[in-house]
């Protein structure tokens, strides 16, 4: 089957390739899907570029993709509640990855919402999990005010909607061209960069309860806005420890999906919540662009541009 991998650090055009690899098969507690669409991981783009060298030491070739959607074609031992031919979305194990492929084994999944097409579903699980994991850690709830830095990206757009669904007031940073888009998702928009603290104070005179950083590069300002580094969580800034900020990433897992290591446990409950909100018309997955597997390098380049509004996906 075809699968996307990168062979070394370097420019996407030089190291991202479509490889022919053996098909995976569902083990106990897993299902396999014929993939219709899968998400491009911004974190894996940063790994490939070398930006994450201090935090992640990859083995090459590095198989990519964490979340996908497709049609069930294998069911592992002990799995109930799903049938051959069902349309589902979900994620594979952190150890296996490989969702950017023709077939993928899922360790966690849910039925594909009827309101979402394949592109939305293929890019949903990772963003929903990341957003839920961080909002849970920050204990965002009704009556809170949360600042989401980088609110127009793949995770940010989902975090805005999930925070709003919890009853929070959401302030989101993005370029001006995305402000009306953020309003449509339920956020009060503002620009990032110089003067951010003053703009946030004008929008939230009583302060913010939590800050979710999806962009990186502004932690000193975000800590000052929050008033306490413990009220800031980033998924994008590897300098977090130097600022006393928690860098949240999904816990690695073994081939059975069991969590290992000390990273944050995956928010598995996010999948059922996403289905509920999607069915109610309260959660959509904005897709910035969809590329065929053969154009994965171009998808990486778009991600690196930081101009993608929403999720970038690969389609089969």
PDB file of C-alpha atoms in Angstrom, residues 105-300:
ATOM      1  CA  UNK A 105      -5.311   0.703  12.140  1.00  0.00           C
ATOM      2  CA  UNK A 106      -7.298   2.751  14.655  1.00  0.00           C
ATOM      3  CA  UNK A 107      -6.937   2.426  18.415  1.00  0.00           C
ATOM      4  CA  UNK A 108      -9.804   4.846  19.169  1.00  0.00           C
ATOM      5  CA  UNK A 109     -12.735   5.739  16.949  1.00  0.00           C
ATOM      6  CA  UNK A 110     -16.334   6.893  16.655  1.00  0.00           C
ATOM      7  CA  UNK A 111     -19.001   6.859  13.973  1.00  0.00           C
ATOM      8  CA  UNK A 112     -18.498   9.519  11.307  1.00  0.00           C
ATOM      9  CA  UNK A 113     -21.047  12.300  11.884  1.00  0.00           C
ATOM     10  CA  UNK A 114     -23.504  12.593   9.012  1.00  0.00           C
ATOM     11  CA  UNK A 115     -22.923  16.351   8.968  1.00  0.00           C
ATOM     12  CA  UNK A 116     -19.258  15.907   8.047  1.00  0.00           C
ATOM     13  CA  UNK A 117     -17.816  14.829   4.722  1.00  0.00           C
ATOM     14  CA  UNK A 118     -14.695  12.702   4.421  1.00  0.00           C
ATOM     15  CA  UNK A 119     -12.334  15.676   4.435  1.00  0.00           C
ATOM     16  CA  UNK A 120     -13.765  17.105   7.652  1.00  0.00           C
ATOM     17  CA  UNK A 121     -13.814  13.690   9.296  1.00  0.00           C
ATOM     18  CA  UNK A 122     -10.273  12.834   8.217  1.00  0.00           C
ATOM     19  CA  UNK A 123      -8.880  15.917   9.890  1.00  0.00           C
ATOM     20  CA  UNK A 124     -11.105  15.917  12.948  1.00  0.00           C
ATOM     21  CA  UNK A 125      -9.829  13.443  15.520  1.00  0.00           C
ATOM     22  CA  UNK A 126      -6.392  14.905  16.182  1.00  0.00           C
ATOM     23  CA  UNK A 127      -7.652  18.481  16.445  1.00  0.00           C
ATOM     24  CA  UNK A 128     -10.578  17.488  18.658  1.00  0.00           C
ATOM     25  CA  UNK A 129      -8.303  15.448  20.933  1.00  0.00           C
ATOM     26  CA  UNK A 130      -5.651  18.184  21.252  1.00  0.00           C
ATOM     27  CA  UNK A 131      -8.208  20.910  21.930  1.00  0.00           C
ATOM     28  CA  UNK A 132     -10.096  18.842  24.498  1.00  0.00           C
ATOM     29  CA  UNK A 133      -6.905  17.718  26.245  1.00  0.00           C
ATOM     30  CA  UNK A 134      -5.742  21.303  26.761  1.00  0.00           C
ATOM     31  CA  UNK A 135      -9.134  22.750  27.673  1.00  0.00           C
ATOM     32  CA  UNK A 136      -9.495  19.969  30.259  1.00  0.00           C
ATOM     33  CA  UNK A 137      -6.077  20.743  31.721  1.00  0.00           C
ATOM     34  CA  UNK A 138      -6.963  24.442  31.934  1.00  0.00           C
ATOM     35  CA  UNK A 139     -10.373  23.516  33.437  1.00  0.00           C
ATOM     36  CA  UNK A 140     -12.150  25.859  31.035  1.00  0.00           C
ATOM     37  CA  UNK A 141     -15.843  26.050  31.809  1.00  0.00           C
ATOM     38  CA  UNK A 142     -18.956  28.209  31.852  1.00  0.00           C
ATOM     39  CA  UNK A 143     -18.351  31.831  32.775  1.00  0.00           C
ATOM     40  CA  UNK A 144     -14.613  31.699  32.033  1.00  0.00           C
ATOM     41  CA  UNK A 145     -12.748  33.857  29.552  1.00  0.00           C
ATOM     42  CA  UNK A 146     -10.126  32.024  27.497  1.00  0.00           C
ATOM     43  CA  UNK A 147      -7.587  33.429  25.057  1.00  0.00           C
ATOM     44  CA  UNK A 148      -6.678  31.167  22.143  1.00  0.00           C
ATOM     45  CA  UNK A 149      -3.469  32.231  20.438  1.00  0.00           C
ATOM     46  CA  UNK A 150      -3.446  31.086  16.815  1.00  0.00           C
ATOM     47  CA  UNK A 151      -7.209  30.592  16.711  1.00  0.00           C
ATOM     48  CA  UNK A 152      -7.557  30.225  12.923  1.00  0.00           C
ATOM     49  CA  UNK A 153      -5.386  27.111  12.579  1.00  0.00           C
ATOM     50  CA  UNK A 154      -6.338  23.446  12.569  1.00  0.00           C
ATOM     51  CA  UNK A 155      -6.479  23.043  16.364  1.00  0.00           C
ATOM     52  CA  UNK A 156      -7.378  26.646  17.118  1.00  0.00           C
ATOM     53  CA  UNK A 157     -10.603  26.597  15.085  1.00  0.00           C
ATOM     54  CA  UNK A 158     -11.772  23.507  16.952  1.00  0.00           C
ATOM     55  CA  UNK A 159     -10.651  24.859  20.353  1.00  0.00           C
ATOM     56  CA  UNK A 160     -12.721  28.018  19.793  1.00  0.00           C
ATOM     57  CA  UNK A 161     -15.873  25.965  19.205  1.00  0.00           C
ATOM     58  CA  UNK A 162     -15.275  23.529  22.061  1.00  0.00           C
ATOM     59  CA  UNK A 163     -14.552  26.335  24.532  1.00  0.00           C
ATOM     60  CA  UNK A 164     -17.692  28.169  23.414  1.00  0.00           C
ATOM     61  CA  UNK A 165     -19.702  24.955  23.805  1.00  0.00           C
ATOM     62  CA  UNK A 166     -18.512  24.825  27.418  1.00  0.00           C
ATOM     63  CA  UNK A 167     -20.002  28.273  27.997  1.00  0.00           C
ATOM     64  CA  UNK A 168     -16.740  30.205  27.951  1.00  0.00           C
ATOM     65  CA  UNK A 169     -16.126  33.594  26.378  1.00  0.00           C
ATOM     66  CA  UNK A 170     -13.452  33.084  23.746  1.00  0.00           C
ATOM     67  CA  UNK A 171     -10.950  35.633  22.475  1.00  0.00           C
ATOM     68  CA  UNK A 172      -8.974  34.423  19.472  1.00  0.00           C
ATOM     69  CA  UNK A 173      -5.900  35.879  17.805  1.00  0.00           C
ATOM     70  CA  UNK A 174      -5.455  35.773  14.046  1.00  0.00           C
ATOM     71  CA  UNK A 175      -4.613  37.971  11.098  1.00  0.00           C
ATOM     72  CA  UNK A 176      -7.303  40.505  10.238  1.00  0.00           C
ATOM     73  CA  UNK A 177      -8.390  38.580   7.149  1.00  0.00           C
ATOM     74  CA  UNK A 178      -9.584  35.790   9.475  1.00  0.00           C
ATOM     75  CA  UNK A 179     -11.488  37.922  11.972  1.00  0.00           C
ATOM     76  CA  UNK A 180     -14.936  37.505  10.465  1.00  0.00           C
ATOM     77  CA  UNK A 181     -14.248  33.775  10.193  1.00  0.00           C
ATOM     78  CA  UNK A 182     -13.423  33.619  13.917  1.00  0.00           C
ATOM     79  CA  UNK A 183     -16.627  35.483  14.743  1.00  0.00           C
ATOM     80  CA  UNK A 184     -18.555  32.834  12.816  1.00  0.00           C
ATOM     81  CA  UNK A 185     -17.001  30.178  15.081  1.00  0.00           C
ATOM     82  CA  UNK A 186     -17.920  32.019  18.278  1.00  0.00           C
ATOM     83  CA  UNK A 187     -14.773  33.972  19.122  1.00  0.00           C
ATOM     84  CA  UNK A 188     -14.077  37.650  19.685  1.00  0.00           C
ATOM     85  CA  UNK A 189     -11.142  38.252  17.317  1.00  0.00           C
ATOM     86  CA  UNK A 190      -8.040  40.361  17.764  1.00  0.00           C
ATOM     87  CA  UNK A 191      -4.650  40.553  16.085  1.00  0.00           C
ATOM     88  CA  UNK A 192      -1.494  38.976  17.480  1.00  0.00           C
ATOM     89  CA  UNK A 193       1.870  40.705  17.916  1.00  0.00           C
ATOM     90  CA  UNK A 194       2.947  43.979  19.525  1.00  0.00           C
ATOM     91  CA  UNK A 195       0.375  45.442  21.891  1.00  0.00           C
ATOM     92  CA  UNK A 196      -1.460  42.173  22.487  1.00  0.00           C
ATOM     93  CA  UNK A 197      -1.698  42.689  26.257  1.00  0.00           C
ATOM     94  CA  UNK A 198      -3.347  46.067  25.781  1.00  0.00           C
ATOM     95  CA  UNK A 199      -5.827  44.696  23.249  1.00  0.00           C
ATOM     96  CA  UNK A 200      -6.756  41.809  25.509  1.00  0.00           C
ATOM     97  CA  UNK A 201      -7.248  44.154  28.473  1.00  0.00           C
ATOM     98  CA  UNK A 202      -9.614  46.272  26.371  1.00  0.00           C
ATOM     99  CA  UNK A 203     -11.625  43.168  25.427  1.00  0.00           C
ATOM    100  CA  UNK A 204     -11.504  41.557  28.888  1.00  0.00           C
ATOM    101  CA  UNK A 205     -10.963  44.250  31.559  1.00  0.00           C
ATOM    102  CA  UNK A 206     -11.319  41.676  34.332  1.00  0.00           C
ATOM    103  CA  UNK A 207      -8.623  39.507  32.779  1.00  0.00           C
ATOM    104  CA  UNK A 208      -8.602  36.042  31.274  1.00  0.00           C
ATOM    105  CA  UNK A 209      -8.889  32.755  33.133  1.00  0.00           C
ATOM    106  CA  UNK A 210      -6.798  30.659  30.750  1.00  0.00           C
ATOM    107  CA  UNK A 211      -4.582  30.907  27.682  1.00  0.00           C
ATOM    108  CA  UNK A 212      -4.295  28.164  25.053  1.00  0.00           C
ATOM    109  CA  UNK A 213      -1.307  28.711  22.768  1.00  0.00           C
ATOM    110  CA  UNK A 214      -1.631  27.017  19.377  1.00  0.00           C
ATOM    111  CA  UNK A 215       1.003  29.112  17.609  1.00  0.00           C
ATOM    112  CA  UNK A 216       4.165  29.502  19.683  1.00  0.00           C
ATOM    113  CA  UNK A 217       6.607  32.387  19.861  1.00  0.00           C
ATOM    114  CA  UNK A 218       4.786  34.648  22.323  1.00  0.00           C
ATOM    115  CA  UNK A 219       4.928  32.937  25.710  1.00  0.00           C
ATOM    116  CA  UNK A 220       6.289  35.899  27.726  1.00  0.00           C
ATOM    117  CA  UNK A 221       3.352  38.034  26.606  1.00  0.00           C
ATOM    118  CA  UNK A 222       0.858  35.208  27.156  1.00  0.00           C
ATOM    119  CA  UNK A 223       2.121  34.567  30.700  1.00  0.00           C
ATOM    120  CA  UNK A 224       1.854  38.277  31.466  1.00  0.00           C
ATOM    121  CA  UNK A 225      -1.715  38.329  30.132  1.00  0.00           C
ATOM    122  CA  UNK A 226      -2.693  35.283  32.190  1.00  0.00           C
ATOM    123  CA  UNK A 227      -0.936  36.534  35.297  1.00  0.00           C
ATOM    124  CA  UNK A 228       0.327  33.033  36.094  1.00  0.00           C
ATOM    125  CA  UNK A 229       2.300  30.587  33.936  1.00  0.00           C
ATOM    126  CA  UNK A 230       0.149  27.765  35.323  1.00  0.00           C
ATOM    127  CA  UNK A 231      -2.826  29.254  33.466  1.00  0.00           C
ATOM    128  CA  UNK A 232      -1.072  28.937  30.097  1.00  0.00           C
ATOM    129  CA  UNK A 233      -0.710  25.719  28.084  1.00  0.00           C
ATOM    130  CA  UNK A 234       1.024  25.488  24.715  1.00  0.00           C
ATOM    131  CA  UNK A 235       1.012  22.803  22.062  1.00  0.00           C
ATOM    132  CA  UNK A 236       3.432  24.661  19.800  1.00  0.00           C
ATOM    133  CA  UNK A 237       6.309  26.245  21.749  1.00  0.00           C
ATOM    134  CA  UNK A 238       9.264  24.052  22.701  1.00  0.00           C
ATOM    135  CA  UNK A 239      10.668  26.826  24.945  1.00  0.00           C
ATOM    136  CA  UNK A 240       7.729  26.328  27.308  1.00  0.00           C
ATOM    137  CA  UNK A 241       9.755  25.029  30.267  1.00  0.00           C
ATOM    138  CA  UNK A 242      11.919  28.144  30.301  1.00  0.00           C
ATOM    139  CA  UNK A 243       8.772  30.191  30.928  1.00  0.00           C
ATOM    140  CA  UNK A 244       7.211  27.816  33.456  1.00  0.00           C
ATOM    141  CA  UNK A 245       4.540  26.850  30.917  1.00  0.00           C
ATOM    142  CA  UNK A 246       3.265  23.326  30.290  1.00  0.00           C
ATOM    143  CA  UNK A 247       3.903  21.944  26.787  1.00  0.00           C
ATOM    144  CA  UNK A 248       1.051  19.526  26.158  1.00  0.00           C
ATOM    145  CA  UNK A 249       1.450  16.611  23.800  1.00  0.00           C
ATOM    146  CA  UNK A 250      -0.342  13.304  23.592  1.00  0.00           C
ATOM    147  CA  UNK A 251       1.115  10.500  25.634  1.00  0.00           C
ATOM    148  CA  UNK A 252       2.955   7.855  23.651  1.00  0.00           C
ATOM    149  CA  UNK A 253       1.243   4.488  23.567  1.00  0.00           C
ATOM    150  CA  UNK A 254       2.262   0.939  22.814  1.00  0.00           C
ATOM    151  CA  UNK A 255       0.870  -1.296  20.081  1.00  0.00           C
ATOM    152  CA  UNK A 256      -2.240  -2.011  22.177  1.00  0.00           C
ATOM    153  CA  UNK A 257      -3.019   1.670  22.694  1.00  0.00           C
ATOM    154  CA  UNK A 258      -2.007   1.591  26.382  1.00  0.00           C
ATOM    155  CA  UNK A 259      -0.516   4.881  27.547  1.00  0.00           C
ATOM    156  CA  UNK A 260       3.164   4.861  28.461  1.00  0.00           C
ATOM    157  CA  UNK A 261       5.488   7.647  29.560  1.00  0.00           C
ATOM    158  CA  UNK A 262       4.717  10.897  31.385  1.00  0.00           C
ATOM    159  CA  UNK A 263       3.060  13.069  28.731  1.00  0.00           C
ATOM    160  CA  UNK A 264      -0.581  14.065  28.975  1.00  0.00           C
ATOM    161  CA  UNK A 265      -2.991  11.147  28.470  1.00  0.00           C
ATOM    162  CA  UNK A 266      -5.051  11.303  25.312  1.00  0.00           C
ATOM    163  CA  UNK A 267      -8.557  12.755  25.673  1.00  0.00           C
ATOM    164  CA  UNK A 268     -10.373   9.709  24.312  1.00  0.00           C
ATOM    165  CA  UNK A 269     -13.726  11.078  25.497  1.00  0.00           C
ATOM    166  CA  UNK A 270     -13.313  13.874  22.932  1.00  0.00           C
ATOM    167  CA  UNK A 271     -14.535  11.644  20.097  1.00  0.00           C
ATOM    168  CA  UNK A 272     -18.002  11.052  21.544  1.00  0.00           C
ATOM    169  CA  UNK A 273     -18.285  14.731  22.443  1.00  0.00           C
ATOM    170  CA  UNK A 274     -17.364  15.715  18.888  1.00  0.00           C
ATOM    171  CA  UNK A 275     -20.057  13.462  17.423  1.00  0.00           C
ATOM    172  CA  UNK A 276     -22.678  14.936  19.756  1.00  0.00           C
ATOM    173  CA  UNK A 277     -21.744  18.532  18.941  1.00  0.00           C
ATOM    174  CA  UNK A 278     -21.507  17.807  15.206  1.00  0.00           C
ATOM    175  CA  UNK A 279     -24.965  16.232  15.217  1.00  0.00           C
ATOM    176  CA  UNK A 280     -26.279  19.354  16.988  1.00  0.00           C
ATOM    177  CA  UNK A 281     -24.663  21.613  14.397  1.00  0.00           C
ATOM    178  CA  UNK A 282     -22.290  23.080  16.991  1.00  0.00           C
ATOM    179  CA  UNK A 283     -18.966  21.751  15.692  1.00  0.00           C
ATOM    180  CA  UNK A 284     -17.523  21.903  12.214  1.00  0.00           C
ATOM    181  CA  UNK A 285     -14.022  21.143  11.034  1.00  0.00           C
ATOM    182  CA  UNK A 286     -12.846  23.954   8.751  1.00  0.00           C
ATOM    183  CA  UNK A 287     -10.661  22.480   6.000  1.00  0.00           C
ATOM    184  CA  UNK A 288      -7.990  24.809   4.672  1.00  0.00           C
ATOM    185  CA  UNK A 289      -7.015  22.538   1.787  1.00  0.00           C
ATOM    186  CA  UNK A 290      -7.165  18.914   0.670  1.00  0.00           C
ATOM    187  CA  UNK A 291      -4.283  17.299  -1.206  1.00  0.00           C
ATOM    188  CA  UNK A 292      -4.017  13.836  -2.744  1.00  0.00           C
ATOM    189  CA  UNK A 293      -1.472  11.560  -1.073  1.00  0.00           C
ATOM    190  CA  UNK A 294       0.886  12.106  -3.989  1.00  0.00           C
ATOM    191  CA  UNK A 295       1.067  15.825  -3.123  1.00  0.00           C
ATOM    192  CA  UNK A 296       1.940  15.403   0.565  1.00  0.00           C
ATOM    193  CA  UNK A 297       5.054  17.563   0.184  1.00  0.00           C
ATOM    194  CA  UNK A 298       2.908  20.470  -0.995  1.00  0.00           C
ATOM    195  CA  UNK A 299       0.645  19.957   2.014  1.00  0.00           C
ATOM    196  CA  UNK A 300       3.704  20.230   4.300  1.00  0.00           C
TER     197      UNK A 300
END
